[in-house]
mmCIF file of C-alpha atoms and ligand atoms in Angstrom:
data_model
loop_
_atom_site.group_PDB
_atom_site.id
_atom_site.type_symbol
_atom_site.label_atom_id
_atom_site.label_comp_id
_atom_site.label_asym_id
_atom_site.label_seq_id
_atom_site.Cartn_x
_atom_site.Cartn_y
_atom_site.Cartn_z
ATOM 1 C CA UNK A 12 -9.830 27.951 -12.284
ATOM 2 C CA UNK A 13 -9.140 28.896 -8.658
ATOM 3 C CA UNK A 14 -11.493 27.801 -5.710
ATOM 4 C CA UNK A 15 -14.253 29.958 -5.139
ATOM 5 C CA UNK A 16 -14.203 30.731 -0.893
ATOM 6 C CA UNK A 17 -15.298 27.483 0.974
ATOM 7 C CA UNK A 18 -18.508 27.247 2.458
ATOM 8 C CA UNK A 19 -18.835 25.674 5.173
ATOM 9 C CA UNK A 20 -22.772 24.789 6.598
ATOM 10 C CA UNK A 21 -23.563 23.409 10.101
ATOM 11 C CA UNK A 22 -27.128 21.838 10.127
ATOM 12 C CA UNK A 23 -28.177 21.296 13.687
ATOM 13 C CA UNK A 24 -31.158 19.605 12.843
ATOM 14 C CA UNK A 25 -33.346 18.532 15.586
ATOM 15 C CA UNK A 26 -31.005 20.063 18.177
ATOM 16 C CA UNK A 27 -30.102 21.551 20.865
ATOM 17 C CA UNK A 28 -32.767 20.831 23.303
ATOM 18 C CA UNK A 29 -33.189 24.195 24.786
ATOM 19 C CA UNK A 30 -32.761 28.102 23.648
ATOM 20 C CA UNK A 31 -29.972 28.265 26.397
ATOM 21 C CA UNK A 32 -27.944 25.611 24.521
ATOM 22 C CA UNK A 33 -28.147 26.985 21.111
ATOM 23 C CA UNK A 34 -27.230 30.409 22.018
ATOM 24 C CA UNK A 35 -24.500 28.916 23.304
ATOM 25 C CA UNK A 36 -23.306 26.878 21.140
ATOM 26 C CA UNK A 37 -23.521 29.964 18.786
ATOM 27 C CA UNK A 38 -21.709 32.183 20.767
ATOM 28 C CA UNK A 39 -18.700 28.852 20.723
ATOM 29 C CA UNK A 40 -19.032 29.456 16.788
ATOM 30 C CA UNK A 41 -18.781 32.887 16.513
ATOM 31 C CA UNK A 42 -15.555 33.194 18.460
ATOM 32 C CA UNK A 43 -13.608 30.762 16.339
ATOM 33 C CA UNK A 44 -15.272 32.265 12.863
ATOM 34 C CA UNK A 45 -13.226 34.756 11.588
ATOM 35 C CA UNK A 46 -11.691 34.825 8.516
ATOM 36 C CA UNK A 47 -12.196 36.542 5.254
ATOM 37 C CA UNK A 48 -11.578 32.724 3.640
ATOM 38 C CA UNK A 49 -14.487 30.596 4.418
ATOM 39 C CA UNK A 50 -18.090 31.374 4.670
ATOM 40 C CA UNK A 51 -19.371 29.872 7.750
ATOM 41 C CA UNK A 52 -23.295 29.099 8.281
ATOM 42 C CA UNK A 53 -25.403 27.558 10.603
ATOM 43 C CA UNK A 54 -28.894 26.264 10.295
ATOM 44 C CA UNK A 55 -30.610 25.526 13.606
ATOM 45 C CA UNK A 56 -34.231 24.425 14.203
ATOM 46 C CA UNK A 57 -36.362 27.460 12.728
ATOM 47 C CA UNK A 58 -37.652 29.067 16.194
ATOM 48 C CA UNK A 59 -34.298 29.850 17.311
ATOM 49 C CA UNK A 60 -33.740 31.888 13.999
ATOM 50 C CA UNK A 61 -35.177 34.924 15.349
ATOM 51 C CA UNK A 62 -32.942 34.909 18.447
ATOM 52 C CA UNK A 63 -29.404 33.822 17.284
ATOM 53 C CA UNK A 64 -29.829 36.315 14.286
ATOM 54 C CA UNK A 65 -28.749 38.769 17.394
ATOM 55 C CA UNK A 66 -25.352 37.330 16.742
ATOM 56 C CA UNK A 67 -24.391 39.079 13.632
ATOM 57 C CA UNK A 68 -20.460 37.727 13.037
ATOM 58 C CA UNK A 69 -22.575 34.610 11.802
ATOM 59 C CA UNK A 70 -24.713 34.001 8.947
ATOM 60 C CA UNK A 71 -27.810 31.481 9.605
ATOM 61 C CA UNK A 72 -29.534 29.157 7.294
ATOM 62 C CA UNK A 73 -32.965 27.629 7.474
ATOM 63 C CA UNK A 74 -33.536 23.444 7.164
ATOM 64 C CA UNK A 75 -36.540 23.858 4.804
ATOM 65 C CA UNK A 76 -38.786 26.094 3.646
ATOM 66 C CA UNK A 77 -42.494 25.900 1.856
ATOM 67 C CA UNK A 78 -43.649 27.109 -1.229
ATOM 68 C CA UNK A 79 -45.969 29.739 -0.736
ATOM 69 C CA UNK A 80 -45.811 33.492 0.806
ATOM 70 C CA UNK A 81 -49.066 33.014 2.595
ATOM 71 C CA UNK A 82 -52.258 31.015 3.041
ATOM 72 C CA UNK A 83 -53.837 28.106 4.199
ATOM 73 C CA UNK A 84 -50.685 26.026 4.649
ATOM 74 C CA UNK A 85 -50.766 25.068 8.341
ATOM 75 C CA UNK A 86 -47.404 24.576 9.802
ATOM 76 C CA UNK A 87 -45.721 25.617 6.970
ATOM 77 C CA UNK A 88 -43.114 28.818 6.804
ATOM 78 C CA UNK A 89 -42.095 30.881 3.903
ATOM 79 C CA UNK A 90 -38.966 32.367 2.537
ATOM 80 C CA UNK A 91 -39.855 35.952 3.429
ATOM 81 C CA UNK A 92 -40.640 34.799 7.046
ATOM 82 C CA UNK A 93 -36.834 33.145 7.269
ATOM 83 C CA UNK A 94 -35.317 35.662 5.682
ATOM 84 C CA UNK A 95 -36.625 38.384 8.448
ATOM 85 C CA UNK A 96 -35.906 36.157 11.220
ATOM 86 C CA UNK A 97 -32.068 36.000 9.430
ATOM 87 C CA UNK A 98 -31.786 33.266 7.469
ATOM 88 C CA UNK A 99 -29.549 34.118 4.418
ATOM 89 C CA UNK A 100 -29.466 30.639 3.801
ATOM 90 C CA UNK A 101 -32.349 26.916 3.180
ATOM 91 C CA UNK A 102 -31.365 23.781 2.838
ATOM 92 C CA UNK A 103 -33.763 22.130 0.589
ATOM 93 C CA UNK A 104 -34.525 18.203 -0.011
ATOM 94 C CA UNK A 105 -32.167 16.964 2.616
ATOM 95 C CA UNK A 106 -32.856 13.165 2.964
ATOM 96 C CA UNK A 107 -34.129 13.416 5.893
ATOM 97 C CA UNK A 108 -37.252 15.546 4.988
ATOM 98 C CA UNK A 109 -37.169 12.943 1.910
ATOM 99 C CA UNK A 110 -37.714 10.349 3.842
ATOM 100 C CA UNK A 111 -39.592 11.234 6.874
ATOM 101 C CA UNK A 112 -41.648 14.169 5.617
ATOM 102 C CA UNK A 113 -42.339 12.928 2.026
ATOM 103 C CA UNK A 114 -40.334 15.394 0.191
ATOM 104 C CA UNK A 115 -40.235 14.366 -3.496
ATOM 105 C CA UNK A 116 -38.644 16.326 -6.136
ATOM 106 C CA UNK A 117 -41.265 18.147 -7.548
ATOM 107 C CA UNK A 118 -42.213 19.957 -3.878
ATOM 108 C CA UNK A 119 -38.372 20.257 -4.069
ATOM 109 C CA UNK A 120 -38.349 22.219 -7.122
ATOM 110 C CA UNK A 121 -40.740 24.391 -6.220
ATOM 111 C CA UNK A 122 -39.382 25.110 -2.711
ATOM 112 C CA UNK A 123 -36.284 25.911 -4.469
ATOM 113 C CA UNK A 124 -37.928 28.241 -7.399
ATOM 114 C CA UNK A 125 -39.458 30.482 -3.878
ATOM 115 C CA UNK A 126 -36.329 30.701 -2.106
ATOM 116 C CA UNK A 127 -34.616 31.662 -5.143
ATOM 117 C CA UNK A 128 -37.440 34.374 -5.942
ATOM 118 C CA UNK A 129 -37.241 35.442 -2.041
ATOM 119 C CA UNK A 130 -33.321 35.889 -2.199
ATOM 120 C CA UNK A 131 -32.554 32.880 0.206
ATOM 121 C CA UNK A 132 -30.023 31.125 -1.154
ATOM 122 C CA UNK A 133 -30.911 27.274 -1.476
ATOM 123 C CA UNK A 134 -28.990 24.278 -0.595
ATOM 124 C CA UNK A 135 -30.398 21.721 -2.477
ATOM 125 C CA UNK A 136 -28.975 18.362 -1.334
ATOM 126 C CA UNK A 137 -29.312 15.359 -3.472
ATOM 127 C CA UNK A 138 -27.413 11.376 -3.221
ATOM 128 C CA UNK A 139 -28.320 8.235 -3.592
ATOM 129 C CA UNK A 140 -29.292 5.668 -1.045
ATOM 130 C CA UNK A 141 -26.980 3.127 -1.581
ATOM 131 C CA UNK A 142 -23.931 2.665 -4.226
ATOM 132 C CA UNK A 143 -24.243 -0.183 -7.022
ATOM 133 C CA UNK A 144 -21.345 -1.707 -9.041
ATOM 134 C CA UNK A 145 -22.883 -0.761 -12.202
ATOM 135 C CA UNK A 146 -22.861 2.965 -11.376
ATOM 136 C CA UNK A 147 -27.100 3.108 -11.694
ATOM 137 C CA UNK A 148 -26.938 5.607 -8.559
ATOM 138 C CA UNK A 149 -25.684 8.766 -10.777
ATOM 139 C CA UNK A 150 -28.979 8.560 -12.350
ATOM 140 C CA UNK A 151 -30.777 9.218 -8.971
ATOM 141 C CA UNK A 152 -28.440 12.143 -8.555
ATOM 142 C CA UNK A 153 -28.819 13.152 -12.154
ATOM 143 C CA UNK A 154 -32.921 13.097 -11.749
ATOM 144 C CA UNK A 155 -32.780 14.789 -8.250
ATOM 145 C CA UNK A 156 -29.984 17.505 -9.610
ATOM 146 C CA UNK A 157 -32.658 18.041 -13.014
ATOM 147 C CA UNK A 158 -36.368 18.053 -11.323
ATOM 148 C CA UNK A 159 -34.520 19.825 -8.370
ATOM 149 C CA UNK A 160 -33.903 22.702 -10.353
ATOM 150 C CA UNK A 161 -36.301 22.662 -13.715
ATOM 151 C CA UNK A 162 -38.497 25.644 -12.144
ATOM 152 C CA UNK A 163 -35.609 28.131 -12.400
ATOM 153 C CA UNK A 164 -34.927 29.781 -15.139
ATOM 154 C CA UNK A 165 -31.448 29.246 -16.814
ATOM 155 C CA UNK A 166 -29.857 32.661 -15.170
ATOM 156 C CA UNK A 167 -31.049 31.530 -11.425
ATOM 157 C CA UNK A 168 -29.529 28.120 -11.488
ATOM 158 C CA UNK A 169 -25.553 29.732 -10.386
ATOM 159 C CA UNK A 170 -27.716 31.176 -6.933
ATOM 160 C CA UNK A 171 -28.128 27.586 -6.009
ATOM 161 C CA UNK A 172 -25.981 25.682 -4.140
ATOM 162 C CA UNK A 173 -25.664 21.620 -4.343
ATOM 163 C CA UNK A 174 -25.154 19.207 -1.595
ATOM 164 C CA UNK A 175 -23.809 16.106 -2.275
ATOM 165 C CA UNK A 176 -25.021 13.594 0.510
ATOM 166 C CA UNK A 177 -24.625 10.406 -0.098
ATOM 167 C CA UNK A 178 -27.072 8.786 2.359
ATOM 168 C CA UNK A 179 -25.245 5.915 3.356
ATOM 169 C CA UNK A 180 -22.477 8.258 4.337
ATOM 170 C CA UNK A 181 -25.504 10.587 6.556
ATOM 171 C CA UNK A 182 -24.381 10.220 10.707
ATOM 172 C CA UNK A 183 -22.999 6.850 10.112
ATOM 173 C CA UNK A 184 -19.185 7.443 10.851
ATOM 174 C CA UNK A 185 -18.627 5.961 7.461
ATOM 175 C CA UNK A 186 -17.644 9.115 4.685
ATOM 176 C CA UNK A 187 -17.289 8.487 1.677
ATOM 177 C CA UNK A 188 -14.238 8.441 0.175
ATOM 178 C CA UNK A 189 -12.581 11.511 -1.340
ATOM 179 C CA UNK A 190 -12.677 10.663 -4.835
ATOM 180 C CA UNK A 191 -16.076 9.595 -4.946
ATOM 181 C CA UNK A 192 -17.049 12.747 -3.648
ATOM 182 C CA UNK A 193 -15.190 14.915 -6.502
ATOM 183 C CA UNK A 194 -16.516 12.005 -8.985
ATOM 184 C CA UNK A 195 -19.951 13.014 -7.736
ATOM 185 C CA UNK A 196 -19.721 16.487 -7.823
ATOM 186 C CA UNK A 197 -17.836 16.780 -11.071
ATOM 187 C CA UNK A 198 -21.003 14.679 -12.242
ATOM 188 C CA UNK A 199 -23.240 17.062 -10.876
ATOM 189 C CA UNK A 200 -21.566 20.058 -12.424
ATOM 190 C CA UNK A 201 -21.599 18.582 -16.420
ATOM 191 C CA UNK A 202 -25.168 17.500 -15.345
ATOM 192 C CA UNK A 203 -25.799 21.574 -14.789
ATOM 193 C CA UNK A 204 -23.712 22.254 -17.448
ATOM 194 C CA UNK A 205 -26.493 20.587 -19.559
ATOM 195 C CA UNK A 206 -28.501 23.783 -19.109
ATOM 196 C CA UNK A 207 -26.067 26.600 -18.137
ATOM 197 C CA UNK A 208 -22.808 25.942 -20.120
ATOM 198 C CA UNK A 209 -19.397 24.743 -18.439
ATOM 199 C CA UNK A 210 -18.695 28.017 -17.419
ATOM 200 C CA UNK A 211 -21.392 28.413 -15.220
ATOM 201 C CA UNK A 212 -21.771 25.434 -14.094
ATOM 202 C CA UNK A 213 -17.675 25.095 -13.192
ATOM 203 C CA UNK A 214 -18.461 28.121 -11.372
ATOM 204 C CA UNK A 215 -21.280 26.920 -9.105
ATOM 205 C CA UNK A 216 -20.602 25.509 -5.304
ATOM 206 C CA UNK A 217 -21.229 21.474 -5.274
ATOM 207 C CA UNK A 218 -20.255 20.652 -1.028
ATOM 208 C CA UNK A 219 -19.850 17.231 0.281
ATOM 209 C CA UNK A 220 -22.056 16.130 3.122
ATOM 210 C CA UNK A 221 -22.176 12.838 5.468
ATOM 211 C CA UNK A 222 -19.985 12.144 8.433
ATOM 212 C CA UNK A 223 -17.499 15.220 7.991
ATOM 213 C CA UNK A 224 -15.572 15.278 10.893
ATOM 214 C CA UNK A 225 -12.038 17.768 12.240
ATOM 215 C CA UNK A 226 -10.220 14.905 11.017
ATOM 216 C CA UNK A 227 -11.705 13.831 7.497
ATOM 217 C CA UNK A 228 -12.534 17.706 6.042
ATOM 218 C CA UNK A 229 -9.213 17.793 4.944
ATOM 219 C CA UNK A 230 -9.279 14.990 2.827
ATOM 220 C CA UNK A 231 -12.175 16.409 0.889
ATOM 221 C CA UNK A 232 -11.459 20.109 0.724
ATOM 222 C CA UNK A 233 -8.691 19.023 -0.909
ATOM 223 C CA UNK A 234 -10.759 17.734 -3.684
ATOM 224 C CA UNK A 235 -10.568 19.940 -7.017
ATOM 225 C CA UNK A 236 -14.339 19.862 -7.177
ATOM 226 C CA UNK A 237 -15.710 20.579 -3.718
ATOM 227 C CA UNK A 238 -16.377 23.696 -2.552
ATOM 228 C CA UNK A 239 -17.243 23.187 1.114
ATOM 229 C CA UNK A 240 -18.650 21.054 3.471
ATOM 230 C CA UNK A 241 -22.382 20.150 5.257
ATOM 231 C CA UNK A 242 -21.794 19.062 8.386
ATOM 232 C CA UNK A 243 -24.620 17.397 10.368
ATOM 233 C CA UNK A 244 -23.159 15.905 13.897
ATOM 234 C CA UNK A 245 -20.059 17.532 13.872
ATOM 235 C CA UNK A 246 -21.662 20.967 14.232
ATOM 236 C CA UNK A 247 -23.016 20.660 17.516
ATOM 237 C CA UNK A 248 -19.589 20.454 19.042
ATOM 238 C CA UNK A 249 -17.868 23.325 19.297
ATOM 239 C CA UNK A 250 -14.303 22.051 19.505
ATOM 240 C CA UNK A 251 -14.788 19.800 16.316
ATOM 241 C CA UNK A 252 -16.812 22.744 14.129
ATOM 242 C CA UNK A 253 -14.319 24.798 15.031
ATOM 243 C CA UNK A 254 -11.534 22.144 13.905
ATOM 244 C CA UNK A 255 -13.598 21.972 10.334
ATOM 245 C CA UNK A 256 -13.166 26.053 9.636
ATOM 246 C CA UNK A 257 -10.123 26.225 10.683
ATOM 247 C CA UNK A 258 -8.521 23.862 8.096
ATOM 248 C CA UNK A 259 -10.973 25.626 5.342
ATOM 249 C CA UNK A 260 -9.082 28.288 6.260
ATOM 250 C CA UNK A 261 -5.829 26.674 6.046
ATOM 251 C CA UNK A 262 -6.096 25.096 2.497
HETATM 252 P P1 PGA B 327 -23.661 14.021 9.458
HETATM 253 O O1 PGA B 327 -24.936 14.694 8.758
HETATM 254 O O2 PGA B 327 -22.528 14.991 9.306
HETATM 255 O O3 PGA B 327 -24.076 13.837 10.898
HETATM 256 O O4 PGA B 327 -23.400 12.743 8.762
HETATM 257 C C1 PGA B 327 -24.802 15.376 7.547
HETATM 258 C C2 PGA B 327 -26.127 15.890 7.103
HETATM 259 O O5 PGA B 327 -27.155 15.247 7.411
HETATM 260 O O6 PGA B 327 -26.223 16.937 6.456
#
Protein backbone atom coordinates (compact mmCIF):
# COMPACT_ATOMS: atom_id res chain seq x y z
CA UNK A 1 0.00 0.00 0.00
CA UNK A 2 1.49 3.42 -0.76
CA UNK A 3 2.22 6.08 2.04
CA UNK A 4 -0.55 8.12 2.90
CA UNK A 5 0.97 12.16 2.81
CA UNK A 6 3.34 12.66 5.86
CA UNK A 7 2.30 14.59 8.65
CA UNK A 8 4.43 16.38 10.16
CA UNK A 9 3.37 18.15 13.91
CA UNK A 10 5.46 20.81 15.73
CA UNK A 11 4.41 20.98 19.48
CA UNK A 12 5.82 24.11 20.99
CA UNK A 13 4.79 23.32 24.27
CA UNK A 14 5.50 25.77 26.91
CA UNK A 15 7.09 28.16 24.40
CA UNK A 16 7.91 30.94 23.04
CA UNK A 17 7.96 33.38 25.80
CA UNK A 18 6.20 36.20 24.19
CA UNK A 19 3.34 36.77 21.31
CA UNK A 20 6.17 38.61 19.32
CA UNK A 21 8.23 35.38 19.21
CA UNK A 22 5.60 33.02 18.17
CA UNK A 23 4.31 35.06 15.42
CA UNK A 24 7.50 34.93 14.35
CA UNK A 25 8.53 31.90 14.48
CA UNK A 26 5.26 31.20 12.49
CA UNK A 27 5.80 33.46 9.90
CA UNK A 28 9.74 31.33 9.63
CA UNK A 29 7.29 28.21 9.12
CA UNK A 30 5.05 29.37 6.76
CA UNK A 31 7.67 30.47 4.26
CA UNK A 32 9.41 27.14 4.05
CA UNK A 33 5.81 25.11 4.06
CA UNK A 34 4.77 24.58 0.79
CA UNK A 35 4.18 21.57 -0.75
CA UNK A 36 1.22 19.56 -1.75
CA UNK A 37 3.33 16.38 -0.02
CA UNK A 38 3.39 16.82 3.64
CA UNK A 39 0.88 18.19 5.98
CA UNK A 40 2.56 20.54 8.22
CA UNK A 41 1.02 21.57 11.80
CA UNK A 42 1.88 23.43 14.63
CA UNK A 43 0.54 23.40 18.11
CA UNK A 44 1.57 26.38 20.24
CA UNK A 45 0.45 27.26 23.79
CA UNK A 46 -3.49 27.74 23.41
CA UNK A 47 -3.68 31.75 23.76
CA UNK A 48 -1.69 32.30 20.78
CA UNK A 49 -4.27 30.14 18.75
CA UNK A 50 -6.47 32.94 18.11
CA UNK A 51 -3.69 35.14 16.69
CA UNK A 52 -1.44 32.85 14.50
CA UNK A 53 -4.74 31.38 12.98
CA UNK A 54 -4.26 34.90 10.93
CA UNK A 55 -1.62 32.95 9.12
CA UNK A 56 -3.67 30.75 6.98
CA UNK A 57 -0.75 28.76 4.71
CA UNK A 58 -0.53 26.83 8.16
CA UNK A 59 -2.73 24.56 9.92
CA UNK A 60 -2.58 24.77 13.96
CA UNK A 61 -3.16 22.15 16.51
CA UNK A 62 -4.08 22.44 20.14
CA UNK A 63 -1.81 20.52 23.16
CA UNK A 64 -4.96 19.31 25.00
CA UNK A 65 -8.30 19.75 25.23
CA UNK A 66 -11.19 18.94 28.05
CA UNK A 67 -14.12 17.02 27.89
CA UNK A 68 -16.98 19.09 28.10
CA UNK A 69 -18.63 22.00 25.80
CA UNK A 70 -19.39 24.10 28.80
CA UNK A 71 -19.74 24.37 32.57
CA UNK A 72 -18.21 24.51 35.72
CA UNK A 73 -14.78 23.31 34.61
CA UNK A 74 -12.45 26.15 35.64
CA UNK A 75 -9.47 26.46 33.48
CA UNK A 76 -10.50 24.04 31.25
CA UNK A 77 -11.15 24.66 27.21
CA UNK A 78 -13.27 22.76 24.85
CA UNK A 79 -13.05 21.48 21.36
CA UNK A 80 -15.51 23.99 19.91
CA UNK A 81 -13.51 26.85 21.60
CA UNK A 82 -10.08 25.48 19.69
CA UNK A 83 -11.59 24.81 16.79
CA UNK A 84 -12.85 28.69 16.39
CA UNK A 85 -9.66 30.01 17.49
CA UNK A 86 -8.14 27.50 14.43
CA UNK A 87 -7.10 24.56 15.72
CA UNK A 88 -7.78 21.74 13.15
CA UNK A 89 -5.74 19.70 15.18
CA UNK A 90 -5.27 18.23 19.68
CA UNK A 91 -2.79 16.38 20.83
CA UNK A 92 -4.18 14.25 23.49
CA UNK A 93 -2.33 12.23 26.47
CA UNK A 94 1.11 13.47 25.67
CA UNK A 95 3.37 12.32 28.61
CA UNK A 96 3.84 15.28 29.73
CA UNK A 97 0.17 16.10 30.74
CA UNK A 98 0.48 12.28 31.99
CA UNK A 99 2.78 13.00 34.22
CA UNK A 100 2.52 16.46 35.43
CA UNK A 101 -1.21 17.07 35.07
CA UNK A 102 -2.49 13.55 36.02
CA UNK A 103 -3.80 12.53 32.75
CA UNK A 104 -4.80 8.84 32.94
CA UNK A 105 -6.40 7.00 30.22
CA UNK A 106 -9.80 7.13 30.98
CA UNK A 107 -9.82 11.33 30.96
CA UNK A 108 -7.85 10.42 27.77
CA UNK A 109 -10.56 8.57 26.23
CA UNK A 110 -12.97 10.83 26.82
CA UNK A 111 -10.99 13.90 25.67
CA UNK A 112 -10.53 11.99 22.59
CA UNK A 113 -14.41 10.79 22.12
CA UNK A 114 -15.12 15.17 22.27
CA UNK A 115 -12.59 16.11 19.88
CA UNK A 116 -13.65 13.47 17.65
CA UNK A 117 -17.47 14.56 18.08
CA UNK A 118 -16.22 18.39 17.65
CA UNK A 119 -14.28 17.55 14.31
CA UNK A 120 -10.72 18.20 15.83
CA UNK A 121 -8.72 15.69 14.82
CA UNK A 122 -6.86 13.97 17.87
CA UNK A 123 -3.34 13.04 18.33
CA UNK A 124 -3.37 10.62 20.83
CA UNK A 125 0.21 9.88 21.93
CA UNK A 126 0.98 6.80 23.84
CA UNK A 127 4.83 4.90 24.87
CA UNK A 128 6.19 3.45 27.49
CA UNK A 129 8.51 4.81 30.10
CA UNK A 130 11.29 2.74 29.83
CA UNK A 131 12.14 -0.47 27.49
CA UNK A 132 12.51 -4.06 29.22
CA UNK A 133 14.26 -7.13 27.72
CA UNK A 134 11.25 -9.15 28.01
CA UNK A 135 9.20 -6.85 25.76
CA UNK A 136 6.47 -6.11 28.93
CA UNK A 137 6.39 -2.33 27.56
CA UNK A 138 4.01 -3.22 24.40
CA UNK A 139 1.47 -3.94 26.93
CA UNK A 140 1.57 -0.29 28.25
CA UNK A 141 1.21 0.79 24.66
CA UNK A 142 -1.37 -1.85 23.96
CA UNK A 143 -3.55 -0.59 27.22
CA UNK A 144 -2.93 3.16 26.41
CA UNK A 145 -3.72 2.49 22.42
CA UNK A 146 -7.25 0.34 23.82
CA UNK A 147 -8.64 2.67 26.86
CA UNK A 148 -7.33 5.59 24.62
CA UNK A 149 -9.79 4.93 22.15
CA UNK A 150 -12.76 2.52 23.70
CA UNK A 151 -15.27 5.66 23.71
CA UNK A 152 -15.33 5.83 19.89
CA UNK A 153 -17.30 3.98 18.06
CA UNK A 154 -15.69 1.49 15.52
CA UNK A 155 -16.23 4.02 12.33
CA UNK A 156 -14.42 7.09 14.33
CA UNK A 157 -11.32 5.25 15.27
CA UNK A 158 -9.52 5.99 11.29
CA UNK A 159 -10.12 10.12 12.42
CA UNK A 160 -7.56 9.50 15.06
CA UNK A 161 -4.17 9.84 14.77
CA UNK A 162 -1.40 7.87 17.03
CA UNK A 163 1.78 9.14 18.41
CA UNK A 164 4.29 6.92 19.23
CA UNK A 165 6.54 8.57 22.01
CA UNK A 166 8.58 6.59 23.62
CA UNK A 167 9.37 8.62 26.78
CA UNK A 168 12.80 7.85 27.25
CA UNK A 169 13.35 9.08 23.74
CA UNK A 170 11.08 12.70 24.86
CA UNK A 171 13.94 15.93 24.63
CA UNK A 172 16.69 13.66 25.60
CA UNK A 173 18.89 13.69 22.34
CA UNK A 174 18.59 9.97 22.49
CA UNK A 175 15.79 8.65 19.49
CA UNK A 176 14.99 5.67 19.30
CA UNK A 177 16.11 3.64 16.81
CA UNK A 178 14.35 3.24 13.46
CA UNK A 179 13.21 -0.16 13.71
CA UNK A 180 11.86 0.06 17.01
CA UNK A 181 9.82 2.75 15.93
CA UNK A 182 8.15 0.75 12.85
CA UNK A 183 8.11 -2.36 15.44
CA UNK A 184 6.02 -0.06 17.61
CA UNK A 185 3.83 1.29 15.26
CA UNK A 186 3.21 -1.86 13.29
CA UNK A 187 2.18 -3.06 16.94
CA UNK A 188 -0.06 -0.34 17.33
CA UNK A 189 -1.77 -0.81 14.01
CA UNK A 190 -2.70 -4.93 14.55
CA UNK A 191 -3.58 -3.63 18.10
CA UNK A 192 -6.37 -1.27 16.12
CA UNK A 193 -6.85 -3.79 13.81
CA UNK A 194 -8.38 -5.72 16.79
CA UNK A 195 -11.45 -3.51 16.41
CA UNK A 196 -11.41 -2.01 12.86
CA UNK A 197 -10.00 -4.77 10.54
CA UNK A 198 -6.41 -4.58 8.81
CA UNK A 199 -7.67 -2.46 6.33
CA UNK A 200 -8.48 0.25 8.40
CA UNK A 201 -6.22 0.06 10.66
CA UNK A 202 -3.16 -0.23 7.78
CA UNK A 203 -4.76 2.83 6.69
CA UNK A 204 -4.56 4.95 9.85
CA UNK A 205 -1.44 7.53 10.58
CA UNK A 206 0.86 5.98 13.58
CA UNK A 207 3.97 9.14 13.76
CA UNK A 208 7.08 8.74 15.71
CA UNK A 209 7.84 11.26 18.39
CA UNK A 210 11.04 11.95 20.77
CA UNK A 211 14.18 13.75 19.80
CA UNK A 212 13.41 14.11 15.91
CA UNK A 213 15.88 16.24 14.67
CA UNK A 214 16.95 17.67 10.51
CA UNK A 215 19.33 14.97 10.75
CA UNK A 216 17.50 11.77 12.22
CA UNK A 217 13.78 12.33 10.31
CA UNK A 218 15.16 10.65 7.57
CA UNK A 219 15.97 7.62 9.15
CA UNK A 220 12.42 7.18 10.32
CA UNK A 221 10.33 8.44 7.45
CA UNK A 222 11.90 5.92 5.81
CA UNK A 223 10.22 3.41 7.94
CA UNK A 224 7.32 1.38 6.09
CA UNK A 225 5.07 2.07 9.05
CA UNK A 226 5.43 5.71 10.01
CA UNK A 227 3.53 8.21 8.71
CA UNK A 228 5.09 11.40 10.06
CA UNK A 229 6.77 12.88 12.72
CA UNK A 230 6.01 14.91 16.36
CA UNK A 231 8.55 17.06 16.89
CA UNK A 232 8.92 18.73 20.32
CA UNK A 233 12.42 20.86 20.47
CA UNK A 234 13.16 20.82 17.04
CA UNK A 235 10.13 22.96 16.19
CA UNK A 236 11.08 26.02 17.76
CA UNK A 237 13.95 26.49 15.38
CA UNK A 238 13.19 27.54 12.28
CA UNK A 239 16.22 26.37 10.33
CA UNK A 240 15.92 22.73 11.79
CA UNK A 241 11.76 22.53 11.31
CA UNK A 242 12.30 23.62 8.18
CA UNK A 243 15.15 20.88 7.56
CA UNK A 244 12.37 18.14 8.91
CA UNK A 245 9.61 19.16 5.97
CA UNK A 246 11.78 19.46 3.60
CA UNK A 247 13.06 15.83 3.57
CA UNK A 248 9.16 14.72 4.10
CA UNK A 249 8.95 16.23 1.07
CA UNK A 250 11.82 14.61 -0.48
CA UNK A 251 11.03 10.89 0.36
P1 LIG B 1 11.27 16.28 21.58
O1 LIG B 1 9.75 16.25 22.08
O2 LIG B 1 11.23 16.31 20.09
O3 LIG B 1 11.83 17.56 22.17
O4 LIG B 1 11.94 15.07 22.11
C1 LIG B 1 8.81 15.44 21.43
C2 LIG B 1 7.48 15.57 22.10
O5 LIG B 1 7.45 15.80 23.33
O6 LIG B 1 6.43 15.47 21.46
Amino acid sequence: MAKAKFLIVGNWKLNPKTKKEALSLAHGVAKIRSSRAVDVVIAPPAPYLGILKKNQKLAFGAQDVFWESEGAFTGQISAPMLREMGASYVIVGHSERRLFAGDTDEMIAKKIKHAVSNKLIPILCVGEQKRDQDGAFFGIIKSQVEVGLSWLKKGEISKVVIAYEPVWAIGSRKAARSEDANEAALFIKKTIAQRVGTKAARAMRVLYGGSVDGKNAEMFLKEREVGGLLVGGASKDVKEFSSIIACAQRL
